Amino acid sequence: ELPIMEFDVFPNPTTEIIQFSLNEDAVVSFYVNNGRRVVREQVNSGNITLDVSYFYPGVYHMVCVSSKGLFKSSFLKTK
């Protein structure tokens, strides 16, 4: 069974980008509050910067799936 861990995303809230770090390659999925997945993206390990400027304002939940576990976070997109 894979462990579930939380990680920090910054800046939070954001208008254009989010940044976070992962120790290995993962698939990142973004979900809105009703549980609908809006974006899925493959990312490489290290310091990651993603453009979220095209997201509608609101709260987004992130789930990163790697071979070591599930990593969860959330952020607020404004404007």
Short mmCIF file of C-alpha atoms in Angstrom, two decimals, residues 1 10 14 20 26-27 42 50 52 58 61-62 66-68 78:
data_model
loop_
_atom_site.label_atom_id
_atom_site.label_comp_id
_atom_site.label_asym_id
_atom_site.label_seq_id
_atom_site.Cartn_x
_atom_site.Cartn_y
_atom_site.Cartn_z
CA GLU A 1 0.00 0.00 0.00
CA PHE A 10 3.68 28.22 -3.19
CA THR A 14 -1.55 32.44 -6.71
CA PHE A 20 6.74 22.69 -5.42
CA ALA A 26 5.18 11.76 -10.91
CA VAL A 27 1.83 12.34 -12.56
CA GLN A 42 3.65 14.32 -16.11
CA LEU A 50 3.65 25.01 -13.39
CA VAL A 52 -1.92 27.88 -13.73
CA GLY A 58 -11.14 28.86 -7.11
CA HIS A 61 -6.69 20.05 -5.11
CA MET A 62 -3.55 18.36 -6.39
CA SER A 66 4.71 8.35 -7.95
CA SER A 67 6.13 4.91 -7.28
CA LYS A 68 6.79 5.99 -3.67
CA THR A 78 -7.27 34.16 -7.77
#
